[in-house]
Amino acid sequence: MTYNVALNFEDGVTRVITCNPGETVLDAAYRAQINLPMDCSDGVCGTCKCACASGEYELGDDYLEDALTDDEAAEGLVLTCQMVPAGDCVVDVPAAASLCSKGAQGAIPGTVDEVNLISPTAIEVKIRAGADLGFLPGQYVNIGVPGTDETRAYSFSSRPGSRDLSFLIRNVPDGLMSSWLVGRARTGDAVDLTGPMGVFYLRPVERPVLMLAGGTGLAPFLAMLESLKEKGCDQPVHLIYGVTNDDDLVCLAALEAFARDMENFTFRTVVSGEDSTHPRKGYVTAHMDDAPVNDGNVDVYLCGPPAMVDSVLGHFRGQGIEPHGFYYEKFTPSVAPAREKVA
Ligand code: FES
């Protein structure tokens, strides 16, 4: 069985590699054109020392105490030349990605398959990538706006492992990408894809998960749910999906299918607009009192516009809740990619 390993570099870049059975992280990274820090590759020098943030792995005992002490190993430090994953892992690398890359991350060609205006405010875009992007569910990619030098950042809404990509994009009036998509894009048009990027991605699910989505911030959660459905999940996963107007709610059939197919997945929708006839009105935070936060033993993932993210953060602080894991991403849909991360 192969496992995904997310390499978090100190400059904020994340690369995802796949480890084959029995393969060390160092070797798998090398196959993926990433030169992790190393010297001896034999458990002697300690140059390859990194920190494993999550996931299971084997280190064996073929390395020297000088390279990695027992205390360091107990704290989660690893030697990537000895580390063989036994599950999906996240590894913090104390080096910049630019220093470890065998070449600059080039753009991958893509072809537009479909553009669907699925609500007045949301566009579903399907793109066929010309090569594997190797992303984790929750990450995003920069898509070049044809005819310009501009790019826009969009989270994948499709499952990892396929070159058939989908995106859920906010239809921004007069927005550069929105205008091209709605007014001029045709099936077969070429677009450049640069990425994947971002550290907002699904970690190994080891406790209940609470997902909070605002508007087209639903996109990364669709990718996460696809991944969970494929791999299986024995922890409760609950999604609260909030929008402004009733007709902003999209992908409900997909969410209902997830709820049908995944025993542990539940979701609710909320609408904040005054004219809404939705049974749950208000902001997401108004419907969180009975959210399954599990006394803090929960991993919270949050993606939405800045005001929503700030509101939810304030809500948790006000409740004195400190989730075990808290990962968030703000997006500003009308300007160049302005994504930030993470707590
Ligand atoms: Fe020397 Fe890993 S490269 S211990």
mmCIF file of C-alpha atoms and ligand atoms in Angstrom:
data_model
loop_
_atom_site.group_PDB
_atom_site.id
_atom_site.type_symbol
_atom_site.label_atom_id
_atom_site.label_comp_id
_atom_site.label_asym_id
_atom_site.label_seq_id
_atom_site.Cartn_x
_atom_site.Cartn_y
_atom_site.Cartn_z
ATOM 1 C CA MET A 1 0.000 0.000 0.000
ATOM 2 C CA THR A 2 1.260 3.472 -0.793
ATOM 3 C CA TYR A 3 0.965 6.445 1.533
ATOM 4 C CA ASN A 4 0.892 10.172 0.981
ATOM 5 C CA VAL A 5 3.419 12.256 2.857
ATOM 6 C CA ALA A 6 2.953 16.024 3.009
ATOM 7 C CA LEU A 7 6.264 17.834 3.292
ATOM 8 C CA ASN A 8 5.829 21.236 4.946
ATOM 9 C CA PHE A 9 8.803 23.437 4.202
ATOM 10 C CA GLU A 10 9.747 26.364 6.391
ATOM 11 C CA ASP A 11 8.855 28.902 3.678
ATOM 12 C CA GLY A 12 5.229 27.764 3.772
ATOM 13 C CA VAL A 13 5.374 25.558 0.705
ATOM 14 C CA THR A 14 3.862 22.104 0.937
ATOM 15 C CA ARG A 15 4.685 19.267 -1.423
ATOM 16 C CA VAL A 16 3.019 15.903 -1.353
ATOM 17 C CA ILE A 17 4.895 12.736 -2.210
ATOM 18 C CA THR A 18 3.827 9.133 -2.416
ATOM 19 C CA CYS A 19 5.829 6.481 -0.574
ATOM 20 C CA ASN A 20 5.835 2.955 -1.918
ATOM 21 C CA PRO A 21 5.769 0.011 0.513
ATOM 22 C CA GLY A 22 9.015 -0.093 2.474
ATOM 23 C CA GLU A 23 10.325 3.080 0.863
ATOM 24 C CA THR A 24 11.897 5.791 2.990
ATOM 25 C CA VAL A 25 10.643 9.349 2.855
ATOM 26 C CA LEU A 26 14.063 10.473 1.640
ATOM 27 C CA ASP A 27 13.981 8.092 -1.322
ATOM 28 C CA ALA A 28 10.358 8.880 -2.181
ATOM 29 C CA ALA A 29 11.121 12.591 -2.105
ATOM 30 C CA TYR A 30 14.088 12.062 -4.425
ATOM 31 C CA ARG A 31 11.829 10.229 -6.865
ATOM 32 C CA ALA A 32 9.542 13.254 -6.743
ATOM 33 C CA GLN A 33 12.396 15.592 -7.683
ATOM 34 C CA ILE A 34 12.824 16.870 -4.139
ATOM 35 C CA ASN A 35 16.268 16.881 -2.556
ATOM 36 C CA LEU A 36 15.591 16.783 1.165
ATOM 37 C CA PRO A 37 18.525 17.731 3.389
ATOM 38 C CA MET A 38 20.802 14.692 3.710
ATOM 39 C CA ASP A 39 24.404 13.601 3.816
ATOM 40 C CA CYS A 40 25.068 9.972 4.669
ATOM 41 C CA SER A 41 21.616 8.533 3.871
ATOM 42 C CA ASP A 42 22.550 5.842 6.365
ATOM 43 C CA GLY A 43 21.338 7.006 9.792
ATOM 44 C CA VAL A 44 24.734 8.300 10.850
ATOM 45 C CA CYS A 45 24.955 12.056 10.404
ATOM 46 C CA GLY A 46 21.544 13.391 11.479
ATOM 47 C CA THR A 47 21.464 15.879 8.596
ATOM 48 C CA CYS A 48 18.059 14.618 7.447
ATOM 49 C CA LYS A 49 16.369 15.217 10.818
ATOM 50 C CA CYS A 50 12.794 16.503 10.484
ATOM 51 C CA ALA A 51 9.668 16.589 12.666
ATOM 52 C CA CYS A 52 6.722 14.324 11.975
ATOM 53 C CA ALA A 53 3.600 16.335 12.809
ATOM 54 C CA SER A 54 1.184 13.437 12.353
ATOM 55 C CA GLY A 55 0.915 9.938 11.023
ATOM 56 C CA GLU A 56 2.366 6.532 11.733
ATOM 57 C CA TYR A 57 5.777 5.327 10.620
ATOM 58 C CA GLU A 58 8.635 2.956 11.330
ATOM 59 C CA LEU A 59 12.158 4.163 12.073
ATOM 60 C CA GLY A 60 13.799 0.805 12.710
ATOM 61 C CA ASP A 61 16.970 0.688 14.799
ATOM 62 C CA ASP A 62 19.646 0.993 12.157
ATOM 63 C CA TYR A 63 20.629 4.530 13.041
ATOM 64 C CA LEU A 64 23.050 5.996 15.537
ATOM 65 C CA GLU A 65 22.081 7.693 18.784
ATOM 66 C CA ASP A 66 24.290 10.565 17.643
ATOM 67 C CA ALA A 67 21.973 11.056 14.669
ATOM 68 C CA LEU A 68 18.723 10.842 16.633
ATOM 69 C CA THR A 69 18.423 10.419 20.394
ATOM 70 C CA ASP A 70 15.671 8.400 22.045
ATOM 71 C CA ASP A 71 14.231 11.606 23.500
ATOM 72 C CA GLU A 72 14.130 13.203 20.064
ATOM 73 C CA ALA A 73 12.422 10.152 18.610
ATOM 74 C CA ALA A 74 9.894 10.232 21.460
ATOM 75 C CA GLU A 75 9.150 13.876 20.616
ATOM 76 C CA GLY A 76 8.351 12.948 17.010
ATOM 77 C CA LEU A 77 11.635 13.870 15.374
ATOM 78 C CA VAL A 78 12.574 11.548 12.544
ATOM 79 C CA LEU A 79 15.407 10.776 10.159
ATOM 80 C CA THR A 80 13.879 10.824 6.712
ATOM 81 C CA CYS A 81 16.541 8.403 5.483
ATOM 82 C CA GLN A 82 15.167 5.848 7.982
ATOM 83 C CA MET A 83 11.493 6.811 8.133
ATOM 84 C CA VAL A 84 9.156 4.373 6.395
ATOM 85 C CA PRO A 85 5.513 5.530 6.578
ATOM 86 C CA ALA A 86 2.849 3.147 7.876
ATOM 87 C CA GLY A 87 0.075 5.615 7.012
ATOM 88 C CA ASP A 88 -0.367 9.077 5.567
ATOM 89 C CA CYS A 89 2.030 11.464 7.314
ATOM 90 C CA VAL A 90 2.810 15.153 7.646
ATOM 91 C CA VAL A 91 6.497 16.027 7.974
ATOM 92 C CA ASP A 92 7.875 19.465 8.828
ATOM 93 C CA VAL A 93 11.133 20.072 6.950
ATOM 94 C CA PRO A 94 13.523 22.680 8.413
ATOM 95 C CA ALA A 95 14.487 24.056 5.016
ATOM 96 C CA ALA A 96 12.991 26.184 2.280
ATOM 97 C CA ALA A 97 11.344 24.374 -0.601
ATOM 98 C CA SER A 98 13.325 26.421 -3.095
ATOM 99 C CA LEU A 99 16.513 24.918 -1.713
ATOM 100 C CA CYS A 100 15.202 21.395 -2.051
ATOM 101 C CA SER A 101 13.658 21.560 -5.482
ATOM 102 C CA LYS A 102 15.480 19.981 -8.402
ATOM 103 C CA GLY A 103 13.842 22.540 -10.612
ATOM 104 C CA ALA A 104 11.329 25.337 -10.410
ATOM 105 C CA GLN A 105 7.722 24.259 -10.163
ATOM 106 C CA GLY A 106 6.559 24.756 -13.720
ATOM 107 C CA ALA A 107 3.069 25.235 -15.011
ATOM 108 C CA ILE A 108 1.150 22.169 -16.113
ATOM 109 C CA PRO A 109 -1.064 22.540 -19.177
ATOM 110 C CA GLY A 110 -4.769 21.986 -18.741
ATOM 111 C CA THR A 111 -7.795 21.939 -20.991
ATOM 112 C CA VAL A 112 -11.235 23.280 -20.161
ATOM 113 C CA ASP A 113 -13.847 20.529 -20.224
ATOM 114 C CA GLU A 114 -16.929 22.272 -18.842
ATOM 115 C CA VAL A 115 -18.020 25.598 -17.402
ATOM 116 C CA ASN A 116 -21.367 25.554 -15.630
ATOM 117 C CA LEU A 117 -23.031 28.494 -13.940
ATOM 118 C CA ILE A 118 -24.674 26.494 -11.150
ATOM 119 C CA SER A 119 -26.075 29.478 -9.244
ATOM 120 C CA PRO A 120 -26.028 33.233 -9.706
ATOM 121 C CA THR A 121 -22.889 33.306 -7.569
ATOM 122 C CA ALA A 122 -21.079 30.035 -8.287
ATOM 123 C CA ILE A 123 -19.367 28.547 -11.333
ATOM 124 C CA GLU A 124 -18.395 24.910 -11.598
ATOM 125 C CA VAL A 125 -15.330 24.459 -13.781
ATOM 126 C CA LYS A 126 -13.953 21.144 -14.993
ATOM 127 C CA ILE A 127 -10.421 20.981 -16.348
ATOM 128 C CA ARG A 128 -8.424 18.069 -17.683
ATOM 129 C CA ALA A 129 -4.810 18.350 -16.503
ATOM 130 C CA GLY A 130 -1.992 17.295 -18.807
ATOM 131 C CA ALA A 131 -0.036 15.708 -15.945
ATOM 132 C CA ASP A 132 -0.559 14.562 -12.385
ATOM 133 C CA LEU A 133 -0.712 17.425 -9.918
ATOM 134 C CA GLY A 134 -0.370 15.275 -6.807
ATOM 135 C CA PHE A 135 -2.460 17.401 -4.495
ATOM 136 C CA LEU A 136 -3.933 16.757 -1.080
ATOM 137 C CA PRO A 137 -7.654 17.312 -0.482
ATOM 138 C CA GLY A 138 -8.040 20.951 0.550
ATOM 139 C CA GLN A 139 -5.111 22.356 -1.424
ATOM 140 C CA TYR A 140 -5.425 24.846 -4.247
ATOM 141 C CA VAL A 141 -3.796 25.603 -7.577
ATOM 142 C CA ASN A 142 -3.072 28.820 -9.422
ATOM 143 C CA ILE A 143 -4.901 28.960 -12.728
ATOM 144 C CA GLY A 144 -3.709 31.380 -15.379
ATOM 145 C CA VAL A 145 -6.357 33.691 -16.797
ATOM 146 C CA PRO A 146 -6.045 33.226 -20.576
ATOM 147 C CA GLY A 147 -4.896 36.307 -22.439
ATOM 148 C CA THR A 148 -3.394 37.882 -19.334
ATOM 149 C CA ASP A 149 -0.388 37.481 -17.069
ATOM 150 C CA GLU A 150 -2.689 37.051 -14.076
ATOM 151 C CA THR A 151 -3.461 33.944 -12.115
ATOM 152 C CA ARG A 152 -6.189 33.129 -9.629
ATOM 153 C CA ALA A 153 -6.062 30.602 -6.814
ATOM 154 C CA TYR A 154 -8.808 28.002 -6.568
ATOM 155 C CA SER A 155 -9.227 25.006 -4.315
ATOM 156 C CA PHE A 156 -9.732 21.648 -5.944
ATOM 157 C CA SER A 157 -13.239 20.304 -5.359
ATOM 158 C CA SER A 158 -12.414 16.985 -7.017
ATOM 159 C CA ARG A 159 -10.710 14.015 -5.475
ATOM 160 C CA PRO A 160 -6.935 13.676 -5.541
ATOM 161 C CA GLY A 161 -5.416 11.129 -7.869
ATOM 162 C CA SER A 162 -7.301 12.100 -11.002
ATOM 163 C CA ARG A 163 -6.348 14.418 -13.835
ATOM 164 C CA ASP A 164 -10.012 15.306 -14.211
ATOM 165 C CA LEU A 165 -10.132 18.329 -11.957
ATOM 166 C CA SER A 166 -13.102 20.339 -10.800
ATOM 167 C CA PHE A 167 -13.379 23.692 -9.089
ATOM 168 C CA LEU A 168 -16.137 25.656 -7.450
ATOM 169 C CA ILE A 169 -15.521 29.304 -8.236
ATOM 170 C CA ARG A 170 -17.350 32.359 -7.013
ATOM 171 C CA ASN A 171 -18.900 34.321 -9.862
ATOM 172 C CA VAL A 172 -17.477 37.748 -9.158
ATOM 173 C CA PRO A 173 -19.128 40.547 -11.178
ATOM 174 C CA ASP A 174 -16.454 41.985 -13.483
ATOM 175 C CA GLY A 175 -13.913 39.597 -11.987
ATOM 176 C CA LEU A 176 -11.102 38.771 -14.382
ATOM 177 C CA MET A 177 -11.492 34.996 -14.261
ATOM 178 C CA SER A 178 -15.267 35.075 -13.809
ATOM 179 C CA SER A 179 -15.684 37.259 -16.874
ATOM 180 C CA TRP A 180 -13.535 34.961 -18.967
ATOM 181 C CA LEU A 181 -15.290 31.825 -17.729
ATOM 182 C CA VAL A 182 -18.820 33.102 -18.132
ATOM 183 C CA GLY A 183 -18.300 35.138 -21.273
ATOM 184 C CA ARG A 184 -15.565 33.568 -23.362
ATOM 185 C CA ALA A 185 -14.352 30.172 -22.174
ATOM 186 C CA ARG A 186 -14.974 27.280 -24.545
ATOM 187 C CA THR A 187 -14.457 23.546 -24.234
ATOM 188 C CA GLY A 188 -10.902 22.774 -25.261
ATOM 189 C CA ASP A 189 -9.454 26.135 -24.252
ATOM 190 C CA ALA A 190 -5.965 25.875 -22.759
ATOM 191 C CA VAL A 191 -5.184 27.022 -19.221
ATOM 192 C CA ASP A 192 -1.999 26.788 -17.166
ATOM 193 C CA LEU A 193 -2.055 25.212 -13.723
ATOM 194 C CA THR A 194 0.663 25.923 -11.175
ATOM 195 C CA GLY A 195 0.696 24.024 -7.935
ATOM 196 C CA PRO A 196 -0.535 22.396 -5.858
ATOM 197 C CA MET A 197 -0.198 24.911 -3.070
ATOM 198 C CA GLY A 198 -1.328 25.609 0.435
ATOM 199 C CA VAL A 199 -1.259 23.979 3.824
ATOM 200 C CA PHE A 200 -5.027 23.791 4.244
ATOM 201 C CA TYR A 201 -5.499 20.101 3.663
ATOM 202 C CA LEU A 202 -7.026 17.163 5.430
ATOM 203 C CA ARG A 203 -4.767 15.651 8.063
ATOM 204 C CA PRO A 204 -5.056 11.989 9.090
ATOM 205 C CA VAL A 205 -8.470 11.658 10.718
ATOM 206 C CA GLU A 206 -7.860 10.485 14.268
ATOM 207 C CA ARG A 207 -10.753 12.219 16.042
ATOM 208 C CA PRO A 208 -14.090 13.823 15.116
ATOM 209 C CA VAL A 209 -13.920 16.451 12.387
ATOM 210 C CA LEU A 210 -15.955 19.668 12.154
ATOM 211 C CA MET A 211 -15.971 21.361 8.746
ATOM 212 C CA LEU A 212 -17.161 24.960 8.396
ATOM 213 C CA ALA A 213 -17.663 26.274 4.863
ATOM 214 C CA GLY A 214 -18.692 29.721 3.676
ATOM 215 C CA GLY A 215 -19.961 30.148 0.116
ATOM 216 C CA THR A 216 -17.609 28.660 -2.452
ATOM 217 C CA GLY A 217 -15.354 27.827 0.500
ATOM 218 C CA LEU A 218 -17.261 24.569 0.197
ATOM 219 C CA ALA A 219 -14.863 23.496 -2.583
ATOM 220 C CA PRO A 220 -12.002 22.078 -0.488
ATOM 221 C CA PHE A 221 -14.481 20.160 1.665
ATOM 222 C CA LEU A 222 -15.908 18.431 -1.393
ATOM 223 C CA ALA A 223 -12.398 17.200 -2.164
ATOM 224 C CA MET A 224 -11.907 16.133 1.457
ATOM 225 C CA LEU A 225 -15.206 14.248 1.487
ATOM 226 C CA GLU A 226 -14.346 12.517 -1.778
ATOM 227 C CA SER A 227 -11.106 11.398 -0.213
ATOM 228 C CA LEU A 228 -12.779 10.236 3.013
ATOM 229 C CA LYS A 229 -15.412 8.340 1.080
ATOM 230 C CA GLU A 230 -12.723 6.580 -0.929
ATOM 231 C CA LYS A 231 -10.484 5.727 2.009
ATOM 232 C CA GLY A 232 -13.178 5.148 4.618
ATOM 233 C CA CYS A 233 -13.562 7.041 7.858
ATOM 234 C CA ASP A 234 -14.574 5.716 11.270
ATOM 235 C CA GLN A 235 -14.766 9.142 12.945
ATOM 236 C CA PRO A 236 -17.797 11.451 12.928
ATOM 237 C CA VAL A 237 -17.516 14.203 10.327
ATOM 238 C CA HIS A 238 -19.934 17.127 10.418
ATOM 239 C CA LEU A 239 -20.156 19.997 7.937
ATOM 240 C CA ILE A 240 -21.890 23.347 8.448
ATOM 241 C CA TYR A 241 -22.249 25.128 5.126
ATOM 242 C CA GLY A 242 -23.316 28.762 5.213
ATOM 243 C CA VAL A 243 -24.234 31.150 2.401
ATOM 244 C CA THR A 244 -25.832 34.579 2.049
ATOM 245 C CA ASN A 245 -28.878 33.867 -0.097
ATOM 246 C CA ASP A 246 -31.029 30.801 -0.622
ATOM 247 C CA ASP A 247 -29.934 30.361 -4.222
ATOM 248 C CA ASP A 248 -26.267 30.492 -3.226
ATOM 249 C CA LEU A 249 -26.611 26.954 -1.855
ATOM 250 C CA VAL A 250 -24.988 24.619 -4.379
ATOM 251 C CA CYS A 251 -23.820 21.011 -4.561
ATOM 252 C CA LEU A 252 -26.578 19.886 -2.189
ATOM 253 C CA ALA A 253 -27.107 16.690 -4.165
ATOM 254 C CA ALA A 254 -23.422 15.890 -3.754
ATOM 255 C CA LEU A 255 -23.601 16.530 -0.002
ATOM 256 C CA GLU A 256 -26.701 14.372 0.311
ATOM 257 C CA ALA A 257 -24.909 11.602 -1.579
ATOM 258 C CA PHE A 258 -21.968 11.822 0.812
ATOM 259 C CA ALA A 259 -24.372 11.617 3.750
ATOM 260 C CA ARG A 260 -26.002 8.577 2.180
ATOM 261 C CA ASP A 261 -22.739 6.830 1.330
ATOM 262 C CA MET A 262 -20.734 7.702 4.434
ATOM 263 C CA GLU A 263 -22.140 6.370 7.659
ATOM 264 C CA ASN A 264 -20.404 8.960 9.832
ATOM 265 C CA PHE A 265 -21.001 12.084 7.750
ATOM 266 C CA THR A 266 -23.714 14.636 8.522
ATOM 267 C CA PHE A 267 -24.231 18.201 7.369
ATOM 268 C CA ARG A 268 -26.487 21.190 7.762
ATOM 269 C CA THR A 269 -26.916 24.344 5.738
ATOM 270 C CA VAL A 270 -27.562 27.872 6.971
ATOM 271 C CA VAL A 271 -28.454 31.090 5.142
ATOM 272 C CA SER A 272 -27.773 34.557 6.515
ATOM 273 C CA GLY A 273 -29.783 36.806 4.183
ATOM 274 C CA GLU A 274 -32.809 38.614 5.645
ATOM 275 C CA ASP A 275 -35.006 37.492 2.751
ATOM 276 C CA SER A 276 -34.160 33.853 3.193
ATOM 277 C CA THR A 277 -36.913 31.312 3.741
ATOM 278 C CA HIS A 278 -34.393 28.698 4.834
ATOM 279 C CA PRO A 279 -35.274 26.933 8.112
ATOM 280 C CA ARG A 280 -31.878 27.801 9.598
ATOM 281 C CA LYS A 281 -31.254 31.508 9.217
ATOM 282 C CA GLY A 282 -28.238 33.484 10.334
ATOM 283 C CA TYR A 283 -24.505 33.038 10.267
ATOM 284 C CA VAL A 284 -22.688 29.775 10.821
ATOM 285 C CA THR A 285 -21.772 30.857 14.342
ATOM 286 C CA ALA A 286 -25.483 31.086 15.228
ATOM 287 C CA HIS A 287 -25.815 27.369 14.545
ATOM 288 C CA MET A 288 -22.730 26.079 16.283
ATOM 289 C CA ASP A 289 -23.991 25.701 19.843
ATOM 290 C CA ASP A 290 -24.801 22.049 19.287
ATOM 291 C CA ALA A 291 -21.914 21.447 16.898
ATOM 292 C CA PRO A 292 -20.018 18.278 17.809
ATOM 293 C CA VAL A 293 -16.922 19.935 19.249
ATOM 294 C CA ASN A 294 -16.445 16.971 21.575
ATOM 295 C CA ASP A 295 -15.012 19.025 24.479
ATOM 296 C CA GLY A 296 -12.225 20.174 22.188
ATOM 297 C CA ASN A 297 -11.181 16.713 21.034
ATOM 298 C CA VAL A 298 -12.009 17.656 17.483
ATOM 299 C CA ASP A 299 -10.181 18.817 14.376
ATOM 300 C CA VAL A 300 -11.813 21.933 12.957
ATOM 301 C CA TYR A 301 -11.393 22.943 9.318
ATOM 302 C CA LEU A 302 -12.703 26.314 8.218
ATOM 303 C CA CYS A 303 -12.767 27.911 4.776
ATOM 304 C CA GLY A 304 -14.647 31.029 3.806
ATOM 305 C CA PRO A 305 -14.452 34.777 3.361
ATOM 306 C CA PRO A 306 -12.404 36.716 5.911
ATOM 307 C CA ALA A 307 -15.393 38.001 7.921
ATOM 308 C CA MET A 308 -16.689 34.470 8.429
ATOM 309 C CA VAL A 309 -13.299 33.128 9.420
ATOM 310 C CA ASP A 310 -12.805 35.934 11.927
ATOM 311 C CA SER A 311 -16.305 35.426 13.297
ATOM 312 C CA VAL A 312 -15.811 31.709 13.846
ATOM 313 C CA LEU A 313 -12.417 32.246 15.428
ATOM 314 C CA GLY A 314 -14.032 34.761 17.792
ATOM 315 C CA HIS A 315 -16.832 32.330 18.561
ATOM 316 C CA PHE A 316 -14.431 29.590 19.615
ATOM 317 C CA ARG A 317 -12.403 31.990 21.714
ATOM 318 C CA GLY A 318 -15.585 33.277 23.347
ATOM 319 C CA GLN A 319 -16.649 29.735 24.182
ATOM 320 C CA GLY A 320 -13.233 28.938 25.602
ATOM 321 C CA ILE A 321 -12.940 26.045 23.183
ATOM 322 C CA GLU A 322 -9.511 24.992 22.032
ATOM 323 C CA PRO A 323 -9.913 22.351 19.347
ATOM 324 C CA HIS A 324 -7.146 19.789 19.108
ATOM 325 C CA GLY A 325 -6.516 20.868 15.544
ATOM 326 C CA PHE A 326 -7.633 24.142 13.980
ATOM 327 C CA TYR A 327 -6.955 24.756 10.312
ATOM 328 C CA TYR A 328 -8.404 27.600 8.361
ATOM 329 C CA GLU A 329 -8.142 29.390 5.078
ATOM 330 C CA LYS A 330 -9.457 32.812 4.190
ATOM 331 C CA PHE A 331 -10.141 33.691 0.635
ATOM 332 C CA THR A 332 -10.754 37.017 -1.034
ATOM 333 C CA PRO A 333 -12.519 36.233 -4.264
ATOM 334 C CA SER A 334 -12.292 39.483 -6.170
ATOM 335 C CA VAL A 335 -8.582 40.091 -6.234
ATOM 336 C CA ALA A 336 -5.375 38.217 -6.868
ATOM 337 C CA PRO A 337 -4.940 35.173 -4.672
ATOM 338 C CA ALA A 338 -4.808 36.239 -1.097
ATOM 339 C CA ARG A 339 -4.874 33.082 0.869
ATOM 340 C CA GLU A 340 -3.608 32.777 4.301
ATOM 341 C CA LYS A 341 -3.386 30.035 6.672
ATOM 342 C CA VAL A 342 -3.576 28.638 9.514
ATOM 343 C CA ALA A 343 -3.657 28.307 13.202
HETATM 344 FE FE1 FES B 1 22.353 11.159 7.620
HETATM 345 FE FE2 FES B 1 19.823 10.698 7.467
HETATM 346 S S1 FES B 1 21.101 11.538 5.932
HETATM 347 S S2 FES B 1 21.095 10.377 9.175
#
